Coordinates of C-alpha atoms and ligand atoms in Angstrom, one line a residue:
M1 CA -0.9 -15.6 -12.6
K2 CA 0.1 -14.4 -16.0
H3 CA -1.8 -15.0 -19.3
V4 CA -1.7 -13.3 -22.6
I5 CA -4.9 -11.3 -23.1
K6 CA -4.3 -10.2 -26.6
K7 CA -1.8 -10.3 -29.5
F8 CA -2.3 -8.0 -32.5
K9 CA -0.5 -6.1 -35.2
I10 CA -0.5 -2.3 -35.7
S11 CA 1.2 -1.1 -38.9
G12 CA 2.9 -4.4 -39.1
E13 CA 4.2 -4.3 -35.5
L14 CA 3.3 -7.2 -33.2
I15 CA 2.0 -6.1 -29.8
S16 CA 1.2 -8.4 -26.9
I17 CA -0.8 -7.6 -23.8
T18 CA -0.4 -9.7 -20.7
S19 CA -2.1 -9.3 -17.2
H20 CA 0.5 -8.2 -14.6
G21 CA 1.0 -8.0 -10.9
G22 CA -1.0 -8.7 -7.8
G23 CA -2.8 -5.4 -7.1
H24 CA -6.3 -5.4 -5.6
I25 CA -7.5 -2.2 -7.1
N26 CA -6.6 -1.4 -10.7
K27 CA -6.4 -3.7 -13.7
T28 CA -2.7 -3.9 -14.7
F29 CA -1.3 -5.2 -18.0
K30 CA 2.2 -5.4 -19.4
V31 CA 2.4 -4.2 -23.0
I32 CA 5.3 -5.5 -25.2
T33 CA 6.0 -3.9 -28.6
S34 CA 9.1 -4.7 -30.8
S35 CA 10.9 -1.8 -29.2
N36 CA 9.6 -1.3 -25.8
K37 CA 7.7 -2.4 -22.7
Y38 CA 5.0 -0.5 -20.9
I39 CA 2.5 -0.8 -18.0
L40 CA -1.1 -0.2 -19.0
Q41 CA -3.7 0.3 -16.3
K42 CA -7.4 0.5 -16.3
I43 CA -7.9 2.9 -13.4
N44 CA -10.6 1.9 -10.9
H45 CA -12.8 4.9 -11.1
H46 CA -15.2 3.6 -8.5
V47 CA -12.5 3.9 -6.0
F48 CA -10.8 7.0 -7.5
K49 CA -13.7 9.3 -8.3
D50 CA -11.8 12.1 -9.9
V51 CA -9.3 10.6 -12.4
D52 CA -8.2 13.9 -13.7
K53 CA -7.1 15.2 -10.3
L54 CA -5.6 11.8 -9.5
M55 CA -3.4 11.9 -12.5
S56 CA -2.4 15.5 -11.8
N57 CA -1.2 14.2 -8.3
I58 CA 0.9 11.5 -10.0
S59 CA 2.2 14.0 -12.6
Y60 CA 3.4 16.4 -10.0
T61 CA 5.1 13.7 -7.8
T62 CA 6.7 11.8 -10.6
E63 CA 8.1 15.0 -12.1
F64 CA 9.3 15.9 -8.6
M65 CA 11.1 12.6 -8.1
K66 CA 12.7 12.8 -11.5
S67 CA 14.1 16.2 -10.6
A68 CA 15.4 14.9 -7.3
K69 CA 17.8 12.6 -9.2
I70 CA 18.3 10.1 -6.5
K71 CA 21.1 7.6 -7.4
S72 CA 19.8 4.3 -8.6
F73 CA 16.1 5.4 -8.2
I74 CA 14.2 5.0 -11.5
P75 CA 11.1 7.3 -11.4
L76 CA 7.9 6.3 -12.9
E77 CA 7.1 8.2 -16.1
I78 CA 3.6 8.8 -17.4
I79 CA 3.4 8.0 -21.1
K80 CA 1.0 10.6 -22.4
T81 CA -1.6 10.1 -25.1
I82 CA -1.0 11.4 -28.7
S83 CA -3.0 14.5 -27.7
G84 CA -0.8 15.1 -24.7
E85 CA -3.1 14.0 -21.9
N86 CA -2.1 12.0 -18.8
Y87 CA -4.8 9.4 -19.4
L88 CA -7.2 8.1 -21.9
Y89 CA -11.0 8.1 -21.5
Y90 CA -12.4 5.3 -23.7
N91 CA -15.8 3.5 -23.6
E92 CA -16.6 4.9 -20.2
E93 CA -13.3 3.6 -18.7
Y94 CA -10.0 5.4 -17.8
Y95 CA -6.6 4.1 -18.9
R96 CA -3.0 5.3 -18.2
M97 CA 0.4 4.1 -19.2
Y98 CA 3.8 4.1 -17.6
N99 CA 7.4 3.0 -18.6
F100 CA 7.7 -0.6 -17.6
I101 CA 10.5 -0.8 -15.0
S102 CA 12.2 -4.2 -15.8
E103 CA 15.1 -3.7 -13.3
G104 CA 12.9 -4.7 -10.4
I105 CA 10.0 -7.0 -9.3
G106 CA 7.0 -6.4 -7.0
Y107 CA 7.3 -9.4 -4.7
E108 CA 4.1 -10.9 -3.1
T109 CA 6.0 -12.4 -0.2
I110 CA 9.5 -11.9 1.2
E111 CA 12.3 -14.2 -0.1
N112 CA 15.1 -13.1 2.1
V113 CA 15.8 -10.6 4.9
E114 CA 17.9 -8.2 2.8
Q115 CA 14.9 -7.7 0.5
F116 CA 12.9 -6.3 3.4
Y117 CA 15.7 -4.2 4.6
E118 CA 15.8 -2.6 1.1
C119 CA 11.9 -2.2 1.1
G120 CA 12.5 0.0 4.2
V121 CA 15.3 1.9 2.5
G122 CA 13.0 2.5 -0.6
F123 CA 10.0 3.7 1.4
G124 CA 12.3 5.7 3.8
A125 CA 14.0 7.4 0.8
F126 CA 10.6 8.1 -0.7
Q127 CA 9.4 9.8 2.5
Q128 CA 12.7 11.8 2.7
M129 CA 12.3 12.9 -0.9
L130 CA 8.7 14.0 -0.5
S131 CA 9.5 15.8 2.8
E132 CA 10.4 18.7 0.4
F133 CA 7.2 18.4 -1.6
D134 CA 4.4 21.1 -1.2
A135 CA 1.4 19.1 0.2
N136 CA -1.0 21.9 -0.9
K137 CA -0.5 20.8 -4.5
L138 CA -2.1 17.4 -3.7
Y139 CA -5.8 16.5 -4.1
E140 CA -7.1 13.9 -1.5
T141 CA -7.7 10.9 -3.8
I142 CA -9.6 8.9 -1.2
P143 CA -10.7 11.2 1.7
N144 CA -10.2 9.7 5.2
F145 CA -8.2 6.8 3.7
H146 CA -6.4 6.0 7.0
N147 CA -8.9 7.6 9.2
T148 CA -9.5 4.5 11.4
R149 CA -12.3 6.2 13.2
V150 CA -14.3 6.6 10.0
R151 CA -13.2 2.9 8.9
F152 CA -14.8 1.7 12.2
Q153 CA -18.0 3.6 11.5
N154 CA -18.1 2.0 8.0
F155 CA -17.7 -1.4 9.6
L156 CA -20.6 -0.8 12.0
T157 CA -22.8 0.3 9.0
A158 CA -21.9 -2.8 7.1
I159 CA -22.8 -5.0 10.1
K160 CA -26.1 -3.1 10.6
N161 CA -27.1 -3.5 6.9
D162 CA -25.9 -7.1 6.7
K163 CA -26.6 -6.9 2.9
K164 CA -25.6 -10.6 2.1
G165 CA -26.7 -12.2 5.4
R166 CA -23.1 -13.0 6.4
V167 CA -23.0 -11.4 9.8
S168 CA -24.3 -14.3 11.9
E169 CA -21.6 -16.7 10.6
I170 CA -18.6 -14.4 11.5
K171 CA -19.4 -13.3 15.0
E172 CA -16.0 -14.0 16.4
D173 CA -14.3 -12.1 13.6
I174 CA -16.5 -9.1 14.2
D175 CA -16.0 -9.2 18.0
F176 CA -12.2 -8.9 17.6
Y177 CA -12.4 -5.6 15.8
L178 CA -15.2 -4.3 18.2
S179 CA -13.1 -5.1 21.3
H180 CA -10.2 -3.0 19.9
K181 CA -12.1 0.2 19.1
H182 CA -9.7 2.1 21.3
Y183 CA -7.0 1.7 18.6
C184 CA -9.0 3.9 16.2
D185 CA -8.5 7.3 17.8
V186 CA -4.8 7.1 18.8
I187 CA -3.1 8.6 15.7
I188 CA -6.1 10.6 14.5
N189 CA -6.2 12.5 17.8
L190 CA -2.4 13.2 17.7
L191 CA -2.8 14.5 14.2
E192 CA -5.8 16.6 15.0
K193 CA -4.1 18.1 18.0
K194 CA -1.1 18.8 15.8
E195 CA 1.0 16.8 18.3
M196 CA 2.1 14.6 15.4
P197 CA 3.0 16.3 12.0
T198 CA 1.0 15.7 8.9
R199 CA 3.3 14.8 6.0
V200 CA 3.1 13.8 2.4
T201 CA 2.8 10.0 2.6
H202 CA 2.4 7.1 0.1
N203 CA -0.3 5.4 2.2
D204 CA -0.1 2.0 0.5
T205 CA 3.4 0.8 1.2
K206 CA 3.0 -2.9 0.4
L207 CA 6.0 -5.0 -0.6
N208 CA 4.7 -5.3 -4.1
N209 CA 4.5 -1.6 -4.5
V210 CA 8.3 -1.2 -4.2
L211 CA 10.2 -2.9 -7.1
I212 CA 13.3 -4.7 -5.9
S213 CA 16.1 -5.9 -8.2
P214 CA 16.4 -9.7 -8.1
K215 CA 20.0 -9.3 -9.1
T216 CA 21.2 -6.8 -6.5
N217 CA 18.4 -7.0 -3.9
K218 CA 18.3 -3.1 -4.1
S219 CA 15.0 -1.2 -4.4
V220 CA 14.7 0.5 -7.7
T221 CA 11.5 2.4 -7.7
I222 CA 8.2 2.9 -5.9
V223 CA 4.9 2.2 -7.8
D224 CA 1.2 2.6 -7.0
L225 CA 1.2 6.4 -6.4
D226 CA -2.6 6.7 -6.4
T227 CA -2.9 7.2 -2.7
I228 CA -0.1 9.8 -2.2
M229 CA -1.8 12.3 0.1
P230 CA -1.2 14.1 3.3
G231 CA -1.0 11.5 6.2
S232 CA 1.2 10.2 9.0
V233 CA 4.6 8.6 8.6
V234 CA 3.3 6.0 11.0
Y235 CA 0.9 4.8 8.3
D236 CA 3.7 4.2 5.8
F237 CA 5.9 2.4 8.2
G238 CA 3.0 0.3 9.6
D239 CA 1.5 -0.8 6.3
S240 CA 4.9 -2.2 5.1
I241 CA 5.2 -4.2 8.4
R242 CA 1.7 -5.4 8.1
F243 CA 2.2 -6.9 4.6
G244 CA 5.9 -7.9 4.7
A245 CA 7.0 -8.9 8.2
N246 CA 5.7 -12.5 7.7
H247 CA 6.2 -15.3 5.3
S248 CA 2.6 -16.1 4.3
K249 CA 0.2 -14.9 1.7
E250 CA -2.2 -12.1 2.6
D251 CA -5.2 -14.6 2.3
E252 CA -3.4 -17.7 3.7
P253 CA -6.2 -20.0 5.0
D254 CA -4.0 -22.0 7.3
L255 CA -3.4 -19.6 10.2
S256 CA -0.7 -21.8 11.7
K257 CA 1.5 -20.6 8.8
V258 CA 0.8 -16.9 9.6
N259 CA 3.4 -15.6 12.1
F260 CA 4.8 -12.1 12.6
D261 CA 8.5 -12.3 12.1
I262 CA 10.5 -10.0 14.4
E263 CA 13.7 -10.5 12.4
L264 CA 12.0 -9.1 9.3
F265 CA 10.6 -6.3 11.5
E266 CA 14.2 -5.4 12.5
A267 CA 15.4 -5.5 9.0
Y268 CA 12.7 -3.1 7.7
T269 CA 13.1 -0.8 10.7
K270 CA 16.9 -0.5 10.1
G271 CA 16.4 0.4 6.4
F272 CA 13.5 2.8 7.0
L273 CA 15.3 4.7 9.9
S274 CA 18.6 4.8 8.0
K275 CA 16.7 7.3 5.7
T276 CA 14.3 9.0 8.1
A277 CA 15.8 9.1 11.6
N278 CA 16.8 12.8 11.1
I279 CA 13.4 14.0 9.9
L280 CA 11.2 12.2 12.4
T281 CA 9.8 13.8 15.6
K282 CA 9.9 12.0 19.0
I283 CA 6.2 11.3 19.0
E284 CA 6.4 9.7 15.5
V285 CA 9.3 7.5 16.6
E286 CA 7.3 6.5 19.7
H287 CA 4.3 5.4 17.6
L288 CA 6.0 3.5 14.7
A289 CA 5.6 0.1 16.3
F290 CA 2.0 0.8 17.2
G291 CA 1.5 2.0 13.7
A292 CA 2.2 -1.6 12.5
I293 CA -0.6 -2.9 14.8
L294 CA -3.0 -0.1 13.8
M295 CA -2.5 -0.5 10.0
T296 CA -3.0 -4.4 10.4
Y297 CA -6.1 -3.9 12.4
E298 CA -7.4 -1.3 10.1
C299 CA -6.7 -3.3 6.9
G300 CA -8.3 -6.4 8.5
M301 CA -11.4 -4.4 9.4
R302 CA -11.6 -3.1 5.8
F303 CA -11.3 -6.7 4.4
L304 CA -14.1 -7.9 6.8
T305 CA -16.3 -4.9 6.0
D306 CA -16.0 -5.7 2.3
Y307 CA -16.8 -9.4 2.9
I308 CA -20.0 -8.3 4.8
N309 CA -20.8 -5.9 2.0
G310 CA -20.5 -8.6 -0.7
D311 CA -16.9 -8.1 -1.9
V312 CA -17.5 -4.9 -3.7
Y313 CA -14.1 -3.1 -3.1
F314 CA -11.1 -5.5 -3.1
K315 CA -10.7 -7.8 -6.1
I316 CA -11.4 -11.4 -5.1
H317 CA -10.4 -14.6 -6.9
Y318 CA -12.7 -17.0 -4.8
P319 CA -15.7 -16.6 -2.5
K320 CA -14.2 -16.3 1.0
Q321 CA -11.0 -14.5 0.1
N322 CA -11.8 -11.3 2.0
L323 CA -12.7 -13.3 5.1
N324 CA -9.4 -15.2 4.8
R325 CA -7.6 -11.9 4.4
S326 CA -9.2 -10.5 7.5
R327 CA -8.3 -13.6 9.6
T328 CA -4.6 -13.4 8.6
Q329 CA -4.6 -9.7 9.8
V330 CA -6.2 -10.7 13.1
K331 CA -3.6 -13.4 13.6
L332 CA -0.8 -10.8 12.9
V333 CA -2.3 -8.2 15.3
K334 CA -2.3 -10.8 18.0
D335 CA 1.3 -11.7 17.4
M336 CA 2.3 -8.0 17.3
Q337 CA 0.5 -7.3 20.5
K338 CA 2.7 -9.8 22.2
A339 CA 5.9 -8.4 20.6
L340 CA 5.2 -4.7 21.1
L341 CA 7.8 -4.2 23.7
Q342 CA 10.5 -5.8 21.7
M343 CA 9.4 -3.9 18.6
N344 CA 9.7 -0.6 20.4
E345 CA 13.2 -1.5 21.6
I346 CA 14.3 -2.2 18.1
V347 CA 12.9 1.1 16.9
N348 CA 14.8 2.9 19.6
K349 CA 18.0 1.1 18.8
Y350 CA 18.1 2.1 15.2
Y351 CA 16.7 5.6 15.9
K352 CA 19.7 6.2 18.2
L353 CA 22.1 4.6 15.7
F354 CA 21.0 6.8 12.7
K355 CA 20.1 10.0 14.4
N356 CA 22.6 12.7 13.4
V357 CA 24.7 10.3 11.4
Ligands
ADP401 P1 -2.9 -1.6 -7.7 O1 -3.4 -0.3 -7.4 O2 -4.0 -2.5 -8.3 O3 -2.1 -2.4 -6.7 P2 -0.4 -1.1 -9.0 O4 -0.1 0.3 -9.6 O5 0.3 -1.4 -7.7 O6 -1.9 -1.4 -9.0 O7 0.2 -2.1 -10.0 C1 0.1 -3.6 -9.7 C2 1.5 -4.2 -9.8 O8 2.0 -4.1 -11.1 C3 2.5 -3.6 -8.8 O9 2.4 -4.3 -7.6 C4 3.8 -3.9 -9.5 O10 4.3 -5.3 -9.2 C5 3.5 -3.9 -11.0 N1 3.8 -2.6 -11.6 C6 3.1 -1.4 -11.5 N2 3.7 -0.4 -12.2 C7 4.8 -1.0 -12.8 C8 5.9 -0.4 -13.6 N3 5.8 0.9 -14.0 N4 6.8 -1.2 -14.0 C9 6.8 -2.6 -13.6 N5 5.9 -3.1 -12.8 C10 4.9 -2.3 -12.4
GN1_402 C1 -5.0 -2.2 -1.8 O1 -3.8 -1.4 -4.5 P1 -3.1 -2.3 -3.7 O2 -3.4 -3.8 -3.9 O3 -1.6 -2.0 -3.6 C2 -5.5 -1.0 -1.0 C3 -4.7 -0.9 0.2 C4 -4.7 -2.1 1.1 C5 -4.2 -3.3 0.3 C6 -4.4 -4.6 1.0 C7 -6.4 2.1 -2.9 O4 -3.7 -2.0 -2.2 O5 -5.2 0.2 1.0 O6 -3.9 -1.9 2.2 O7 -5.0 -3.4 -1.0 N1 -5.5 0.1 -1.8 C8 -6.5 1.0 -1.9 O8 -3.6 -5.5 0.3 O9 -7.6 0.8 -1.3
MG403 MG1 -0.4 -1.9 -5.7

């Protein structure tokens, strides 16, 4: 959905601004001048409360990735304001600008298996690159972001308050999440007991947050760095599978079209482990497949929480979009529950293949 928002001239130069991308959080625009292209974003400061610290995180990590000089990886670059700041505060809103990376596209659904393999390579390389990054430098942009236990409590609060009177219509949806409460503690407990390492993770590894070249099918960069924080590798692996290992839109209303695709799962797993097999611990490897179920369950619960609260967090384009989004996630969780054994076999196969290569 692209439309020109504005065309204007500054010092004789024609500039056009077009809405861009399918993100749910920030407002993103493509800016074209006679000599260059940029991404301009209005930062959602209701979600990211301390924009100054958020932008410091992004500045540290983009500089770090630039210095890593990974072949064929084009790092994001913050375009500073005239006075040298990382962002602009104007009319009570926050704006930032990046170089526009035209070599790749942020896909909303998978077009072929190789693309998803590359998505795994891209996020795997990102994980590998940041394994050397000092996590103490990072501010937690959204505390408890993947703390599923806290997400579950927020869900219960939303049901109790029932602000929009929607709860009585969605009993079956609610019951699914309530009956899987036992999922919430699994990873949090392992992290708390230090049985699973806390790493620097991206935390929002959707397909449209890796830009893939339509010409070569190779991943060229990772975007949406707002949620880089300490977390578990299981979250990064799992969130990619949640979004990408199927052929349907995230809000597809016809659930017969929403199916977990094991071939896509295998492609991503192969790509991801080709970059990470040598840094992962046994307990992380054992929980990758479960992580896909957990991230899908958690995200679906967040969509339903937002529907109950009156759609105040995720951008919506029509009234029941968050309910549709929640239902696709439930369908995918059910499919993955049936496939879990096979998913674990695939993880083990590629772990053994790439370990010590
Ligand atoms: P949101 O937090 O709302 O998801 P993103 O930072 O992910 O915002 O940006 C939205 C979309 O814009 C991305 O999914 C991607 O397709 C595109 N995009 C973001 N940054 C760039 C960039 N520097 N160059 C090209 N496309 C970009
Ligand atoms: C949001 O920003 P975007 O659209 O890449 C959300 C993710 C969800 C995702 C669901 C900061 O991601 O956590 O998984 O929507 N980002 C934030 O599509 O909440
Ligand atoms: Mg995004």
